CSV table of C-alpha atoms in Angstrom, one decimal:
chain,number,residue,atom,x,y,z
Y,1,LYS,CA,-6.1,-3.5,-15.6
Y,2,GLN,CA,-7.7,-3.3,-12.3
Y,3,GLU,CA,-8.7,0.1,-11.3
Y,4,VAL,CA,-9.5,1.0,-7.8
Y,5,THR,CA,-11.5,4.2,-7.0
Y,6,GLN,CA,-12.4,5.7,-3.6
Y,7,ILE,CA,-15.3,8.2,-2.9
Y,8,PRO,CA,-15.3,10.6,-1.6
Y,9,ALA,CA,-11.8,12.1,-1.7
Y,10,ALA,CA,-12.1,14.2,1.3
Y,11,LEU,CA,-14.7,14.1,4.3
Y,12,SER,CA,-15.0,16.3,7.1
Y,13,VAL,CA,-17.3,15.4,10.0
Y,14,PRO,CA,-18.1,16.4,13.7
Y,15,GLU,CA,-17.0,14.0,16.3
Y,16,GLY,CA,-19.4,11.3,17.1
Y,17,GLU,CA,-20.8,10.8,13.7
Y,18,ASN,CA,-21.1,7.4,12.0
Y,19,LEU,CA,-19.5,7.5,8.5
Y,20,VAL,CA,-19.0,5.3,5.6
Y,21,LEU,CA,-16.1,5.2,3.0
Y,22,ASN,CA,-16.4,3.6,-0.3
Y,23,CYS,CA,-14.0,1.7,-2.5
Y,24,SER,CA,-14.9,0.3,-6.0
Y,25,PHE,CA,-13.0,-1.9,-8.2
Y,26,THR,CA,-13.4,-2.7,-11.8
Y,27,ASP,CA,-12.2,-6.5,-11.9
Y,28,SER,CA,-14.0,-8.7,-9.6
Y,29,ALA,CA,-11.4,-11.4,-9.9
Y,30,ILE,CA,-9.7,-10.5,-6.6
Y,31,TYR,CA,-8.1,-12.7,-4.0
Y,32,ASN,CA,-8.7,-10.2,-0.9
Y,33,LEU,CA,-9.1,-6.7,-0.1
Y,34,GLN,CA,-7.3,-4.7,2.6
Y,35,TRP,CA,-8.2,-1.3,4.2
Y,36,PHE,CA,-5.5,0.8,5.6
Y,37,ARG,CA,-4.9,4.1,7.3
Y,38,GLN,CA,-2.1,6.5,6.6
Y,39,ASP,CA,-1.0,9.2,8.9
Y,40,PRO,CA,0.8,12.3,7.6
Y,41,GLY,CA,4.4,11.5,6.8
Y,42,LYS,CA,4.1,7.9,7.9
Y,43,GLY,CA,3.6,4.4,6.4
Y,44,LEU,CA,0.2,2.4,6.2
Y,45,THR,CA,-1.3,0.8,9.0
Y,46,SER,CA,-3.5,-2.4,8.3
Y,47,LEU,CA,-6.9,-2.1,9.6
Y,48,LEU,CA,-8.8,-4.9,8.1
Y,49,LEU,CA,-8.4,-7.7,5.7
Y,50,ILE,CA,-11.3,-9.4,3.8
Y,51,GLN,CA,-10.9,-12.6,1.8
Y,52,SER,CA,-12.8,-12.8,-1.4
Y,53,SER,CA,-15.1,-15.5,0.2
Y,54,GLN,CA,-16.1,-13.1,3.0
Y,55,ARG,CA,-18.7,-10.7,3.2
Y,56,GLU,CA,-17.4,-8.5,6.2
Y,57,GLN,CA,-14.9,-8.0,8.9
Y,58,THR,CA,-15.0,-6.1,12.0
Y,59,SER,CA,-12.5,-4.7,14.5
Y,60,GLY,CA,-13.7,-2.5,17.2
Y,61,ARG,CA,-15.6,0.5,15.7
Y,62,LEU,CA,-14.7,-0.4,12.2
Y,63,ASN,CA,-16.6,-2.7,9.9
Y,64,ALA,CA,-15.7,-3.4,6.3
Y,65,SER,CA,-18.1,-5.2,3.9
Y,66,LEU,CA,-17.2,-6.6,0.6
Y,67,ASP,CA,-19.5,-7.4,-2.5
Y,68,LYS,CA,-17.1,-8.9,-4.9
Y,69,SER,CA,-19.6,-9.3,-7.6
Y,70,SER,CA,-20.6,-5.6,-7.8
Y,71,GLY,CA,-17.0,-4.5,-7.3
Y,72,ARG,CA,-17.5,-2.6,-4.1
Y,73,SER,CA,-16.3,-2.4,-0.5
Y,74,THR,CA,-17.4,-0.1,2.3
Y,75,LEU,CA,-15.5,0.9,5.5
Y,76,TYR,CA,-18.0,1.9,8.3
Y,77,ILE,CA,-16.6,3.9,11.1
Y,78,ALA,CA,-18.9,4.2,14.2
Y,79,ALA,CA,-18.8,7.2,16.7
Y,80,SER,CA,-16.0,9.0,14.9
Y,81,GLN,CA,-13.3,10.4,17.0
Y,82,PRO,CA,-10.7,13.2,16.2
Y,83,GLY,CA,-8.1,10.4,16.4
Y,84,ASP,CA,-9.4,8.8,13.5
Y,85,SER,CA,-8.3,11.7,11.1
Y,86,ALA,CA,-6.1,10.2,8.6
Y,87,THR,CA,-6.2,9.2,5.0
Y,88,TYR,CA,-8.0,5.8,4.4
Y,89,LEU,CA,-6.7,3.6,1.5
Y,90,CYS,CA,-8.2,0.4,0.2
Y,91,ALA,CA,-6.3,-2.1,-1.9
Y,92,VAL,CA,-7.4,-5.1,-3.7
Y,93,ARG,CA,-5.1,-8.2,-4.4
Y,94,THR,CA,-5.4,-9.7,-7.7
Y,95,ASP,CA,-6.2,-13.5,-8.3
Y,96,ASN,CA,-2.5,-14.2,-9.4
Y,97,PHE,CA,-1.6,-13.1,-5.9
Y,98,ASN,CA,1.3,-10.8,-6.9
Y,99,LYS,CA,-0.3,-7.5,-7.4
Y,100,PHE,CA,-2.0,-5.1,-5.3
Y,101,TYR,CA,-3.9,-2.2,-6.7
Y,102,PHE,CA,-4.6,0.8,-4.4
Y,103,GLY,CA,-7.2,3.7,-4.5
Y,104,SER,CA,-6.1,7.2,-4.1
Y,105,GLY,CA,-7.6,7.4,-0.7
Y,106,THR,CA,-10.3,9.1,1.3
Y,107,LYS,CA,-8.9,12.0,3.5
Y,108,LEU,CA,-10.9,12.1,6.7
Y,109,ASN,CA,-11.0,14.9,9.2
Y,110,VAL,CA,-13.1,14.4,12.2
Y,111,LYS,CA,-13.6,17.7,14.1
Y,112,PRO,CA,-13.7,17.9,17.9
Z,1,GLY,CA,8.2,-7.5,17.4
Z,2,ALA,CA,10.1,-5.3,15.2
Z,3,GLY,CA,8.1,-4.0,12.0
Z,4,VAL,CA,9.4,-3.2,8.5
Z,5,SER,CA,12.2,-0.7,8.6
Z,6,GLN,CA,13.4,1.5,5.8
Z,7,SER,CA,16.3,3.6,5.4
Z,8,PRO,CA,17.2,6.4,5.0
Z,9,SER,CA,13.9,8.0,6.0
Z,10,ASN,CA,14.7,11.1,3.8
Z,11,LYS,CA,16.9,11.6,0.8
Z,12,VAL,CA,17.7,14.5,-1.2
Z,13,THR,CA,19.8,14.0,-4.3
Z,14,GLU,CA,20.7,16.0,-7.4
Z,15,LYS,CA,19.4,14.9,-10.9
Z,16,GLY,CA,21.5,12.4,-12.5
Z,17,LYS,CA,22.7,10.7,-9.4
Z,18,ASP,CA,22.2,7.2,-8.4
Z,19,VAL,CA,20.3,6.4,-5.1
Z,20,GLU,CA,19.8,3.2,-3.0
Z,21,LEU,CA,16.9,2.7,-0.7
Z,22,ARG,CA,16.9,-0.2,1.7
Z,23,CYS,CA,14.2,-2.2,3.2
Z,24,ASP,CA,14.2,-4.7,6.1
Z,25,PRO,CA,11.1,-6.8,6.3
Z,26,ILE,CA,9.6,-8.5,9.3
Z,27,SER,CA,11.4,-11.6,10.1
Z,28,GLY,CA,10.0,-14.6,8.7
Z,29,HIS,CA,8.0,-12.9,5.9
Z,30,THR,CA,8.7,-14.4,2.7
Z,31,ALA,CA,6.9,-11.8,0.5
Z,32,LEU,CA,8.4,-8.3,0.0
Z,33,TYR,CA,6.8,-5.3,-1.9
Z,34,TRP,CA,8.0,-2.0,-3.3
Z,35,TYR,CA,5.6,0.8,-4.0
Z,36,ARG,CA,5.9,4.5,-4.8
Z,37,GLN,CA,3.6,7.2,-3.7
Z,38,SER,CA,3.8,10.5,-5.6
Z,39,LEU,CA,2.4,13.8,-4.1
Z,40,GLY,CA,-1.4,13.5,-3.8
Z,41,GLN,CA,-1.5,10.1,-5.7
Z,42,GLY,CA,-2.2,6.6,-4.7
Z,43,LEU,CA,0.3,3.9,-4.3
Z,44,GLU,CA,1.9,2.5,-7.4
Z,45,PHE,CA,3.0,-1.1,-7.3
Z,46,LEU,CA,6.7,-1.3,-8.4
Z,47,ILE,CA,8.1,-4.9,-7.6
Z,48,TYR,CA,7.3,-8.1,-5.6
Z,49,PHE,CA,9.6,-10.7,-4.3
Z,50,GLN,CA,8.3,-14.0,-2.9
Z,51,GLY,CA,10.9,-16.5,-1.5
Z,52,ASN,CA,13.5,-17.6,-4.0
Z,53,SER,CA,11.2,-17.2,-7.0
Z,54,ALA,CA,11.9,-14.9,-9.8
Z,55,PRO,CA,10.6,-11.4,-8.9
Z,56,ASP,CA,7.6,-9.7,-10.5
Z,57,LYS,CA,9.2,-6.6,-12.0
Z,58,SER,CA,6.2,-5.5,-14.0
Z,59,GLY,CA,5.5,-2.4,-12.0
Z,60,LEU,CA,9.0,-0.8,-12.6
Z,61,PRO,CA,8.6,2.5,-14.6
Z,62,SER,CA,11.8,2.3,-16.5
Z,63,ASP,CA,15.2,0.3,-16.7
Z,64,ARG,CA,16.7,3.0,-14.5
Z,65,PHE,CA,14.9,1.2,-11.8
Z,66,SER,CA,16.1,-2.1,-10.3
Z,67,ALA,CA,15.7,-4.1,-7.1
Z,68,GLU,CA,17.3,-7.0,-5.4
Z,69,ARG,CA,16.7,-9.0,-2.2
Z,70,THR,CA,19.6,-10.8,-0.8
Z,71,GLY,CA,19.2,-14.0,1.2
Z,72,GLY,CA,15.5,-13.7,1.2
Z,73,SER,CA,15.4,-10.9,3.5
Z,74,VAL,CA,16.8,-7.2,3.1
Z,75,SER,CA,15.9,-5.7,-0.2
Z,76,THR,CA,17.4,-2.8,-2.0
Z,77,LEU,CA,15.8,-0.6,-4.6
Z,78,THR,CA,18.4,1.3,-6.8
Z,79,ILE,CA,17.4,4.2,-9.0
Z,80,GLN,CA,20.0,5.3,-11.4
Z,81,ARG,CA,20.4,8.7,-13.1
Z,82,THR,CA,17.6,10.1,-11.0
Z,83,GLN,CA,15.0,12.4,-12.6
Z,84,GLN,CA,12.9,15.1,-10.8
Z,85,GLU,CA,9.8,12.9,-11.5
Z,86,ASP,CA,11.3,10.2,-9.5
Z,87,SER,CA,10.7,12.4,-6.4
Z,88,ALA,CA,8.1,10.3,-4.2
Z,89,VAL,CA,7.8,8.4,-1.2
Z,90,TYR,CA,9.0,4.8,-1.8
Z,91,LEU,CA,7.2,2.4,0.7
Z,92,CYS,CA,8.1,-1.2,1.4
Z,93,ALA,CA,5.7,-3.9,2.6
Z,94,SER,CA,6.0,-7.5,3.7
Z,95,SER,CA,3.7,-10.4,4.4
Z,96,LYS,CA,3.7,-13.9,5.8
Z,97,GLN,CA,2.7,-16.6,3.1
Z,98,ALA,CA,2.0,-20.1,4.2
Z,99,GLY,CA,0.9,-22.6,1.8
Z,100,ASN,CA,-1.9,-21.0,-0.2
Z,101,SER,CA,-2.7,-18.4,2.5
Z,102,TYR,CA,-2.0,-14.8,1.6
Z,103,ASN,CA,-1.9,-12.6,4.6
Z,104,GLU,CA,-2.0,-9.0,5.2
Z,105,GLN,CA,0.7,-6.6,4.3
Z,106,PHE,CA,2.6,-4.5,6.8
Z,107,PHE,CA,4.3,-1.4,5.7
Z,108,GLY,CA,7.3,0.5,6.6
Z,109,PRO,CA,7.4,4.3,7.3
Z,110,GLY,CA,8.8,4.8,3.7
Z,111,THR,CA,11.7,6.8,2.2
Z,112,ARG,CA,11.0,10.3,1.1
Z,113,LEU,CA,13.1,11.0,-2.0
Z,114,THR,CA,13.5,14.5,-3.4
Z,115,VAL,CA,15.4,14.9,-6.6
Z,116,LEU,CA,16.7,18.5,-7.2
């Protein structure tokens, strides 16, 4: 069974810092990987989707990389802002398309 | 356009009662997923619907849980004889699938279920 791990579980940084969130998965037979943010009491908002054939995706201040063979993805957030405070989740879609496996998330707090 | 909607947003019930949770996916999305998020935990896959194919029910935790999707659109997750450990946020997601292209999931706001 696929297991997804996110490190660190929580992170607190001052505004303006660049930061990296990590996601690792045990089975490299994935179809794609998706990063989400979750605000308290709300659903998930999709940030970036990386297909298994891709190495990275960028959207604004966010950059996600994927190393499928080593079972790792990173989410890089540049020039962090207080509005970035949320829980960040990564999810891998298995090769049979049906299942997504989620990590338990990294709770980010960006201090003004 | 409208996103994924779920109702109710909050549900408080007594142990042993049945509950129904509803999900309206984005129009045109053929894939629909249900997840459960317990306090402080990650998302747990429950069930997956794709078009008219038989659903993937492999994530349902017990036979008290069932789900259906009528007309390829709205889905209902039913929990019978609720237990306190069923308390969680139940999230629904949908995605568009065309040919062999599997696109990103869009999530609803969730239903917070509390079993007393």
